[in-house]
């Protein structure tokens, strides 16, 4: 099950957290994984070293998804050099929290540039490379917050909700080319993004999760692996909730 031998996968934002766990899961199934990062060069190198040690195939490639020309050139170059591109996991994202009345245009722009425009640029370049092969898998990492909204996360929630519209549109646009496009909406996952929560907020979050705990990044990586696999051949335009029952 989920054999990815010979396939090429790009995971954006794979130096840490969910992206890292996803890169490791795809590589464990035999994919040659591009571990993308913008700033964490040493961390990305560590992810690659771990995969290579376990006998997998991986390399770190830097591009800032907010820079669409740089991003699209990098993805085109990867597809050309490796002769194929099978899987894109558009995972890179940031959250800058704050109430609307304190929201600065700069923070809004940054989140739009990375979470939304960046994901679209990655999909555009990747789908171009997948078209000829008439085969591909695109997975967007959205968020439960994109489905429910959240006080203090207006901009972040907007970008994550928008990704669901992107997912459903691209699923329709490229189904005839056998390129499936899906999204996962993680709930609360233990990563650098969520580690800073104050204890009271942490307790309130746990109380709202029927499974009674946050998830480890690998618990999001596994559903992404499924969506990336041949076994998910008839799943497209889907939003796979990975939230411990927080939203059903
Ligand atoms: P994280 O631990 O903060 O990691 C974020 C990753 O994104 C890092 O690898 C970072 O790379 C990369 N990144 C940031 N800006 C980038 C850019 N401009 N270009 C390329 N890479 C960039 O976050 P995470 O919690 O794993 O989150 C991953 C995704 O899951 C995000 O889209 C997030 O919104 C989503 N999500 C997270 C949760 C959660 O509870 N953690 C819940 C729902 C959804 P650098 O090394 O370059 O900084």
mmCIF file of C-alpha atoms and ligand atoms in Angstrom:
data_model
loop_
_atom_site.group_PDB
_atom_site.id
_atom_site.type_symbol
_atom_site.label_atom_id
_atom_site.label_comp_id
_atom_site.label_asym_id
_atom_site.label_seq_id
_atom_site.Cartn_x
_atom_site.Cartn_y
_atom_site.Cartn_z
ATOM 1 C CA UNK A 1 0.000 0.000 0.000
ATOM 2 C CA UNK A 2 1.044 3.572 -0.727
ATOM 3 C CA UNK A 3 4.138 2.580 -2.702
ATOM 4 C CA UNK A 4 5.715 5.715 -4.189
ATOM 5 C CA UNK A 5 8.851 4.129 -5.608
ATOM 6 C CA UNK A 6 10.210 6.158 -8.523
ATOM 7 C CA UNK A 7 7.929 9.143 -7.902
ATOM 8 C CA UNK A 8 9.096 12.711 -7.311
ATOM 9 C CA UNK A 9 7.437 14.774 -4.584
ATOM 10 C CA UNK A 10 7.873 18.403 -3.551
ATOM 11 C CA UNK A 11 6.918 19.351 0.004
ATOM 12 C CA UNK A 12 7.020 23.083 0.688
ATOM 13 C CA UNK A 13 7.988 24.168 4.184
ATOM 14 C CA UNK A 14 9.508 20.792 4.982
ATOM 15 C CA UNK A 15 12.257 21.985 7.321
ATOM 16 C CA UNK A 16 9.968 21.642 10.349
ATOM 17 C CA UNK A 17 6.603 20.486 11.664
ATOM 18 C CA UNK A 18 3.942 18.987 9.408
ATOM 19 C CA UNK A 19 6.040 19.484 6.261
ATOM 20 C CA UNK A 20 8.980 17.640 7.760
ATOM 21 C CA UNK A 21 6.816 14.697 8.869
ATOM 22 C CA UNK A 22 5.220 14.618 5.412
ATOM 23 C CA UNK A 23 8.579 14.602 3.634
ATOM 24 C CA UNK A 24 9.686 11.727 5.882
ATOM 25 C CA UNK A 25 6.471 9.761 5.277
ATOM 26 C CA UNK A 26 6.654 10.165 1.473
ATOM 27 C CA UNK A 27 10.347 9.217 1.428
ATOM 28 C CA UNK A 28 9.659 6.131 3.571
ATOM 29 C CA UNK A 29 7.338 4.944 0.799
ATOM 30 C CA UNK A 30 10.055 5.358 -1.824
ATOM 31 C CA UNK A 31 9.483 8.855 -3.232
ATOM 32 C CA UNK A 32 12.383 11.141 -4.114
ATOM 33 C CA UNK A 33 11.454 14.091 -1.922
ATOM 34 C CA UNK A 34 12.335 17.738 -2.421
ATOM 35 C CA UNK A 35 12.563 19.242 1.058
ATOM 36 C CA UNK A 36 11.767 22.908 0.484
ATOM 37 C CA UNK A 37 12.512 25.680 2.973
ATOM 38 C CA UNK A 38 12.927 29.447 2.924
ATOM 39 C CA UNK A 39 15.101 30.156 5.973
ATOM 40 C CA UNK A 40 15.848 26.932 7.832
ATOM 41 C CA UNK A 41 18.787 25.686 5.791
ATOM 42 C CA UNK A 42 20.341 23.682 8.641
ATOM 43 C CA UNK A 43 17.001 22.164 9.615
ATOM 44 C CA UNK A 44 16.233 21.168 6.024
ATOM 45 C CA UNK A 45 19.696 19.602 5.743
ATOM 46 C CA UNK A 46 18.961 17.617 8.912
ATOM 47 C CA UNK A 47 15.661 16.338 7.463
ATOM 48 C CA UNK A 48 17.446 15.261 4.280
ATOM 49 C CA UNK A 49 20.268 13.588 6.234
ATOM 50 C CA UNK A 50 17.737 11.585 8.269
ATOM 51 C CA UNK A 51 15.939 10.396 5.129
ATOM 52 C CA UNK A 52 19.216 9.428 3.428
ATOM 53 C CA UNK A 53 20.350 7.547 6.550
ATOM 54 C CA UNK A 54 17.180 5.473 6.409
ATOM 55 C CA UNK A 55 17.923 4.615 2.772
ATOM 56 C CA UNK A 56 15.505 7.116 1.241
ATOM 57 C CA UNK A 57 15.973 9.758 -1.444
ATOM 58 C CA UNK A 58 15.774 13.459 -0.647
ATOM 59 C CA UNK A 59 17.380 16.804 -1.317
ATOM 60 C CA UNK A 60 16.893 20.270 0.131
ATOM 61 C CA UNK A 61 15.907 23.066 -2.249
ATOM 62 C CA UNK A 62 15.504 26.656 -1.109
ATOM 63 C CA UNK A 63 12.798 28.892 -2.475
ATOM 64 C CA UNK A 64 10.552 31.439 -0.814
ATOM 65 C CA UNK A 65 7.017 30.586 -1.903
ATOM 66 C CA UNK A 66 6.052 34.256 -1.539
ATOM 67 C CA UNK A 67 8.369 34.994 -4.489
ATOM 68 C CA UNK A 68 6.381 33.462 -7.326
ATOM 69 C CA UNK A 69 8.990 33.873 -10.100
ATOM 70 C CA UNK A 70 11.682 32.244 -7.959
ATOM 71 C CA UNK A 71 9.287 29.501 -6.845
ATOM 72 C CA UNK A 72 8.000 28.642 -10.304
ATOM 73 C CA UNK A 73 11.514 28.616 -11.782
ATOM 74 C CA UNK A 74 12.711 26.297 -9.003
ATOM 75 C CA UNK A 75 9.812 23.872 -9.479
ATOM 76 C CA UNK A 76 10.229 23.840 -13.274
ATOM 77 C CA UNK A 77 13.954 23.154 -12.833
ATOM 78 C CA UNK A 78 13.278 20.253 -10.435
ATOM 79 C CA UNK A 79 10.780 18.663 -12.848
ATOM 80 C CA UNK A 80 13.189 19.084 -15.758
ATOM 81 C CA UNK A 81 16.224 17.730 -13.924
ATOM 82 C CA UNK A 82 14.441 14.714 -12.426
ATOM 83 C CA UNK A 83 12.328 14.126 -15.526
ATOM 84 C CA UNK A 84 9.004 14.072 -13.696
ATOM 85 C CA UNK A 85 6.954 15.553 -10.896
ATOM 86 C CA UNK A 86 4.249 13.414 -9.348
ATOM 87 C CA UNK A 87 3.275 15.005 -6.039
ATOM 88 C CA UNK A 88 3.053 18.525 -4.642
ATOM 89 C CA UNK A 89 2.285 19.084 -0.984
ATOM 90 C CA UNK A 90 1.718 22.843 -0.615
ATOM 91 C CA UNK A 91 2.329 23.064 3.110
ATOM 92 C CA UNK A 92 4.420 26.207 3.734
ATOM 93 C CA UNK A 93 2.465 28.607 5.886
ATOM 94 C CA UNK A 94 2.626 31.197 8.613
ATOM 95 C CA UNK A 95 0.166 32.541 11.168
ATOM 96 C CA UNK A 96 0.301 36.087 12.478
ATOM 97 C CA UNK A 97 -2.428 36.306 15.085
ATOM 98 C CA UNK A 98 -4.242 39.432 16.221
ATOM 99 C CA UNK A 99 -7.667 41.000 16.341
ATOM 100 C CA UNK A 100 -8.924 42.733 13.197
ATOM 101 C CA UNK A 101 -8.646 46.186 14.716
ATOM 102 C CA UNK A 102 -4.944 45.573 15.329
ATOM 103 C CA UNK A 103 -4.312 43.843 12.004
ATOM 104 C CA UNK A 104 -1.626 45.618 10.005
ATOM 105 C CA UNK A 105 -1.715 45.560 6.196
ATOM 106 C CA UNK A 106 1.800 44.158 6.255
ATOM 107 C CA UNK A 107 0.731 41.114 8.307
ATOM 108 C CA UNK A 108 -2.284 40.606 6.054
ATOM 109 C CA UNK A 109 -0.083 40.814 2.943
ATOM 110 C CA UNK A 110 2.526 38.430 4.352
ATOM 111 C CA UNK A 111 -0.039 35.758 5.137
ATOM 112 C CA UNK A 112 -1.724 36.179 1.741
ATOM 113 C CA UNK A 113 1.657 36.044 -0.010
ATOM 114 C CA UNK A 114 2.867 32.853 1.675
ATOM 115 C CA UNK A 115 -0.288 30.908 2.518
ATOM 116 C CA UNK A 116 -2.388 31.697 -0.550
ATOM 117 C CA UNK A 117 -0.398 33.200 -3.427
ATOM 118 C CA UNK A 118 2.553 30.955 -2.585
ATOM 119 C CA UNK A 119 0.413 27.817 -2.640
ATOM 120 C CA UNK A 120 -1.165 28.878 -5.950
ATOM 121 C CA UNK A 121 2.254 29.578 -7.509
ATOM 122 C CA UNK A 122 3.467 26.124 -6.422
ATOM 123 C CA UNK A 123 0.355 24.482 -7.855
ATOM 124 C CA UNK A 124 0.645 26.411 -11.132
ATOM 125 C CA UNK A 125 4.247 25.365 -11.714
ATOM 126 C CA UNK A 126 3.655 21.791 -10.556
ATOM 127 C CA UNK A 127 0.513 21.230 -12.610
ATOM 128 C CA UNK A 128 2.328 22.528 -15.711
ATOM 129 C CA UNK A 129 4.887 19.794 -15.117
ATOM 130 C CA UNK A 130 2.202 17.151 -14.463
ATOM 131 C CA UNK A 131 0.038 17.889 -17.501
ATOM 132 C CA UNK A 132 2.058 15.934 -20.054
ATOM 133 C CA UNK A 133 2.267 12.888 -17.809
ATOM 134 C CA UNK A 134 -1.538 13.039 -17.402
ATOM 135 C CA UNK A 135 -1.043 12.154 -13.785
ATOM 136 C CA UNK A 136 -0.463 14.074 -10.597
ATOM 137 C CA UNK A 137 -1.345 14.690 -6.987
ATOM 138 C CA UNK A 138 -1.706 18.108 -5.404
ATOM 139 C CA UNK A 139 -2.427 18.396 -1.693
ATOM 140 C CA UNK A 140 -2.977 21.726 0.030
ATOM 141 C CA UNK A 141 -2.460 22.056 3.760
ATOM 142 C CA UNK A 142 -5.345 24.268 4.861
ATOM 143 C CA UNK A 143 -6.657 24.393 8.450
ATOM 144 C CA UNK A 144 -9.757 23.721 10.525
ATOM 145 C CA UNK A 145 -9.736 27.485 11.066
ATOM 146 C CA UNK A 146 -10.472 27.920 7.356
ATOM 147 C CA UNK A 147 -13.703 25.991 7.933
ATOM 148 C CA UNK A 148 -14.770 27.424 11.292
ATOM 149 C CA UNK A 149 -13.132 30.856 11.500
ATOM 150 C CA UNK A 150 -11.349 31.899 14.670
ATOM 151 C CA UNK A 151 -11.271 35.091 16.706
ATOM 152 C CA UNK A 152 -7.824 36.624 16.361
ATOM 153 C CA UNK A 153 -7.047 34.844 13.094
ATOM 154 C CA UNK A 154 -8.995 36.807 10.484
ATOM 155 C CA UNK A 155 -6.190 36.947 7.926
ATOM 156 C CA UNK A 156 -4.943 33.415 8.562
ATOM 157 C CA UNK A 157 -8.471 31.974 8.368
ATOM 158 C CA UNK A 158 -9.108 33.912 5.150
ATOM 159 C CA UNK A 159 -6.056 32.366 3.487
ATOM 160 C CA UNK A 160 -6.942 28.874 4.677
ATOM 161 C CA UNK A 161 -10.599 29.169 3.604
ATOM 162 C CA UNK A 162 -9.431 30.463 0.225
ATOM 163 C CA UNK A 163 -7.279 27.357 -0.224
ATOM 164 C CA UNK A 164 -10.435 25.248 -0.056
ATOM 165 C CA UNK A 165 -11.876 27.237 -2.974
ATOM 166 C CA UNK A 166 -8.604 26.755 -4.829
ATOM 167 C CA UNK A 167 -8.696 23.004 -4.123
ATOM 168 C CA UNK A 168 -12.227 22.536 -5.404
ATOM 169 C CA UNK A 169 -11.647 24.693 -8.504
ATOM 170 C CA UNK A 170 -8.398 22.973 -9.479
ATOM 171 C CA UNK A 171 -9.963 19.552 -8.869
ATOM 172 C CA UNK A 172 -12.569 20.410 -11.513
ATOM 173 C CA UNK A 173 -10.066 22.095 -13.832
ATOM 174 C CA UNK A 174 -7.583 19.172 -14.006
ATOM 175 C CA UNK A 175 -9.690 16.050 -13.413
ATOM 176 C CA UNK A 176 -9.649 15.285 -17.143
ATOM 177 C CA UNK A 177 -5.858 15.198 -16.992
ATOM 178 C CA UNK A 178 -5.982 12.725 -14.113
ATOM 179 C CA UNK A 179 -4.484 15.232 -11.696
ATOM 180 C CA UNK A 180 -6.241 15.038 -8.338
ATOM 181 C CA UNK A 181 -6.353 18.020 -6.016
ATOM 182 C CA UNK A 182 -7.304 17.714 -2.367
ATOM 183 C CA UNK A 183 -6.882 19.536 0.931
ATOM 184 C CA UNK A 184 -6.307 18.526 4.512
ATOM 185 C CA UNK A 185 -7.606 20.684 7.333
ATOM 186 C CA UNK A 186 -5.539 19.954 10.432
ATOM 187 C CA UNK A 187 -6.807 20.907 13.855
ATOM 188 C CA UNK A 188 -4.265 21.452 16.604
ATOM 189 C CA UNK A 189 -0.897 19.950 15.782
ATOM 190 C CA UNK A 190 2.167 20.175 18.047
ATOM 191 C CA UNK A 191 4.670 22.221 16.008
ATOM 192 C CA UNK A 192 6.615 25.480 16.347
ATOM 193 C CA UNK A 193 3.430 27.249 15.196
ATOM 194 C CA UNK A 194 1.424 26.131 18.243
ATOM 195 C CA UNK A 195 4.110 25.630 20.902
ATOM 196 C CA UNK A 196 3.909 29.188 22.183
ATOM 197 C CA UNK A 197 0.299 28.943 23.428
ATOM 198 C CA UNK A 198 -0.150 30.081 27.045
ATOM 199 C CA UNK A 199 -1.213 27.242 29.437
ATOM 200 C CA UNK A 200 -4.803 28.532 29.849
ATOM 201 C CA UNK A 201 -5.326 28.693 26.075
ATOM 202 C CA UNK A 202 -3.762 25.237 25.770
ATOM 203 C CA UNK A 203 -6.238 23.780 28.296
ATOM 204 C CA UNK A 204 -9.182 25.429 26.559
ATOM 205 C CA UNK A 205 -8.024 23.994 23.231
ATOM 206 C CA UNK A 206 -7.744 20.471 24.632
ATOM 207 C CA UNK A 207 -11.209 20.752 26.165
ATOM 208 C CA UNK A 208 -12.582 21.471 22.679
ATOM 209 C CA UNK A 209 -11.031 18.351 21.125
ATOM 210 C CA UNK A 210 -13.067 15.136 21.517
ATOM 211 C CA UNK A 211 -9.902 13.003 21.233
ATOM 212 C CA UNK A 212 -8.588 15.043 24.171
ATOM 213 C CA UNK A 213 -5.143 15.908 22.834
ATOM 214 C CA UNK A 214 -3.210 17.700 20.156
ATOM 215 C CA UNK A 215 -1.832 15.652 17.269
ATOM 216 C CA UNK A 216 1.747 14.859 16.363
ATOM 217 C CA UNK A 217 2.829 16.041 12.883
ATOM 218 C CA UNK A 218 3.023 12.435 11.642
ATOM 219 C CA UNK A 219 -0.721 12.129 12.277
ATOM 220 C CA UNK A 220 -1.268 14.712 9.535
ATOM 221 C CA UNK A 221 1.458 13.274 7.333
ATOM 222 C CA UNK A 222 -0.325 9.896 7.154
ATOM 223 C CA UNK A 223 -3.578 11.262 5.640
ATOM 224 C CA UNK A 224 -1.471 13.365 3.239
ATOM 225 C CA UNK A 225 0.420 10.218 2.233
ATOM 226 C CA UNK A 226 -2.890 8.527 1.476
ATOM 227 C CA UNK A 227 -4.011 11.448 -0.731
ATOM 228 C CA UNK A 228 -0.642 11.349 -2.521
ATOM 229 C CA UNK A 229 -0.850 7.624 -3.208
ATOM 230 C CA UNK A 230 -2.222 5.643 -6.139
ATOM 231 C CA UNK A 231 -4.789 4.250 -3.701
ATOM 232 C CA UNK A 232 -6.491 7.676 -3.600
ATOM 233 C CA UNK A 233 -7.070 7.632 -7.374
ATOM 234 C CA UNK A 234 -10.800 8.439 -7.136
ATOM 235 C CA UNK A 235 -10.519 11.137 -4.453
ATOM 236 C CA UNK A 236 -10.463 14.679 -5.798
ATOM 237 C CA UNK A 237 -11.841 17.994 -4.573
ATOM 238 C CA UNK A 238 -12.023 16.528 -1.093
ATOM 239 C CA UNK A 239 -11.355 18.218 2.218
ATOM 240 C CA UNK A 240 -9.950 15.682 4.643
ATOM 241 C CA UNK A 241 -10.421 16.798 8.244
ATOM 242 C CA UNK A 242 -7.615 15.845 10.604
ATOM 243 C CA UNK A 243 -8.835 17.515 13.766
ATOM 244 C CA UNK A 244 -9.451 14.939 16.510
ATOM 245 C CA UNK A 245 -13.194 15.465 16.183
ATOM 246 C CA UNK A 246 -13.045 19.221 16.839
ATOM 247 C CA UNK A 247 -15.230 19.815 13.783
ATOM 248 C CA UNK A 248 -17.317 17.022 12.260
HETATM 249 P P1 LIG B 1 5.891 25.405 11.321
HETATM 250 O O1 LIG B 1 6.374 24.331 12.225
HETATM 251 O O2 LIG B 1 5.921 26.821 11.750
HETATM 252 O O3 LIG B 1 6.661 25.226 9.918
HETATM 253 C C1 LIG B 1 6.377 26.087 8.863
HETATM 254 C C2 LIG B 1 7.169 25.654 7.656
HETATM 255 O O4 LIG B 1 6.868 26.555 6.575
HETATM 256 C C3 LIG B 1 8.661 25.734 7.876
HETATM 257 O O5 LIG B 1 9.278 24.623 7.260
HETATM 258 C C4 LIG B 1 9.045 27.024 7.174
HETATM 259 O O6 LIG B 1 10.349 26.979 6.636
HETATM 260 C C5 LIG B 1 8.070 27.032 6.030
HETATM 261 N N1 LIG B 1 7.901 28.363 5.443
HETATM 262 C C6 LIG B 1 7.434 29.485 6.042
HETATM 263 N N2 LIG B 1 7.448 30.499 5.173
HETATM 264 C C7 LIG B 1 7.920 29.996 3.994
HETATM 265 C C8 LIG B 1 8.146 30.550 2.717
HETATM 266 N N3 LIG B 1 7.906 31.842 2.475
HETATM 267 N N4 LIG B 1 8.637 29.744 1.734
HETATM 268 C C9 LIG B 1 8.899 28.432 1.973
HETATM 269 N N5 LIG B 1 8.691 27.863 3.179
HETATM 270 C C10 LIG B 1 8.211 28.636 4.160
HETATM 271 O O7 LIG B 1 4.366 25.156 10.902
HETATM 272 P P2 LIG B 1 3.426 23.860 10.912
HETATM 273 O O8 LIG B 1 2.628 23.914 12.134
HETATM 274 O O9 LIG B 1 4.192 22.648 10.562
HETATM 275 O O10 LIG B 1 2.471 24.262 9.708
HETATM 276 C C11 LIG B 1 2.564 23.726 8.411
HETATM 277 C C12 LIG B 1 1.276 24.049 7.678
HETATM 278 O O11 LIG B 1 0.179 23.478 8.394
HETATM 279 C C13 LIG B 1 0.990 25.547 7.587
HETATM 280 O O12 LIG B 1 0.422 25.842 6.324
HETATM 281 C C14 LIG B 1 -0.026 25.772 8.683
HETATM 282 O O13 LIG B 1 -0.851 26.877 8.434
HETATM 283 C C15 LIG B 1 -0.797 24.463 8.642
HETATM 284 N N6 LIG B 1 -1.524 24.127 9.862
HETATM 285 C C16 LIG B 1 -0.854 23.977 11.054
HETATM 286 C C17 LIG B 1 -1.602 23.642 12.197
HETATM 287 C C18 LIG B 1 -0.948 23.436 13.546
HETATM 288 O O14 LIG B 1 -1.675 23.272 14.538
HETATM 289 N N7 LIG B 1 0.357 23.424 13.659
HETATM 290 C C19 LIG B 1 -2.973 23.490 12.104
HETATM 291 C C20 LIG B 1 -3.600 23.653 10.881
HETATM 292 C C21 LIG B 1 -2.865 23.967 9.774
HETATM 293 P P3 LIG B 1 11.593 27.882 7.141
HETATM 294 O O15 LIG B 1 12.545 26.883 7.668
HETATM 295 O O16 LIG B 1 12.065 28.510 5.917
HETATM 296 O O17 LIG B 1 11.088 28.840 8.167
#
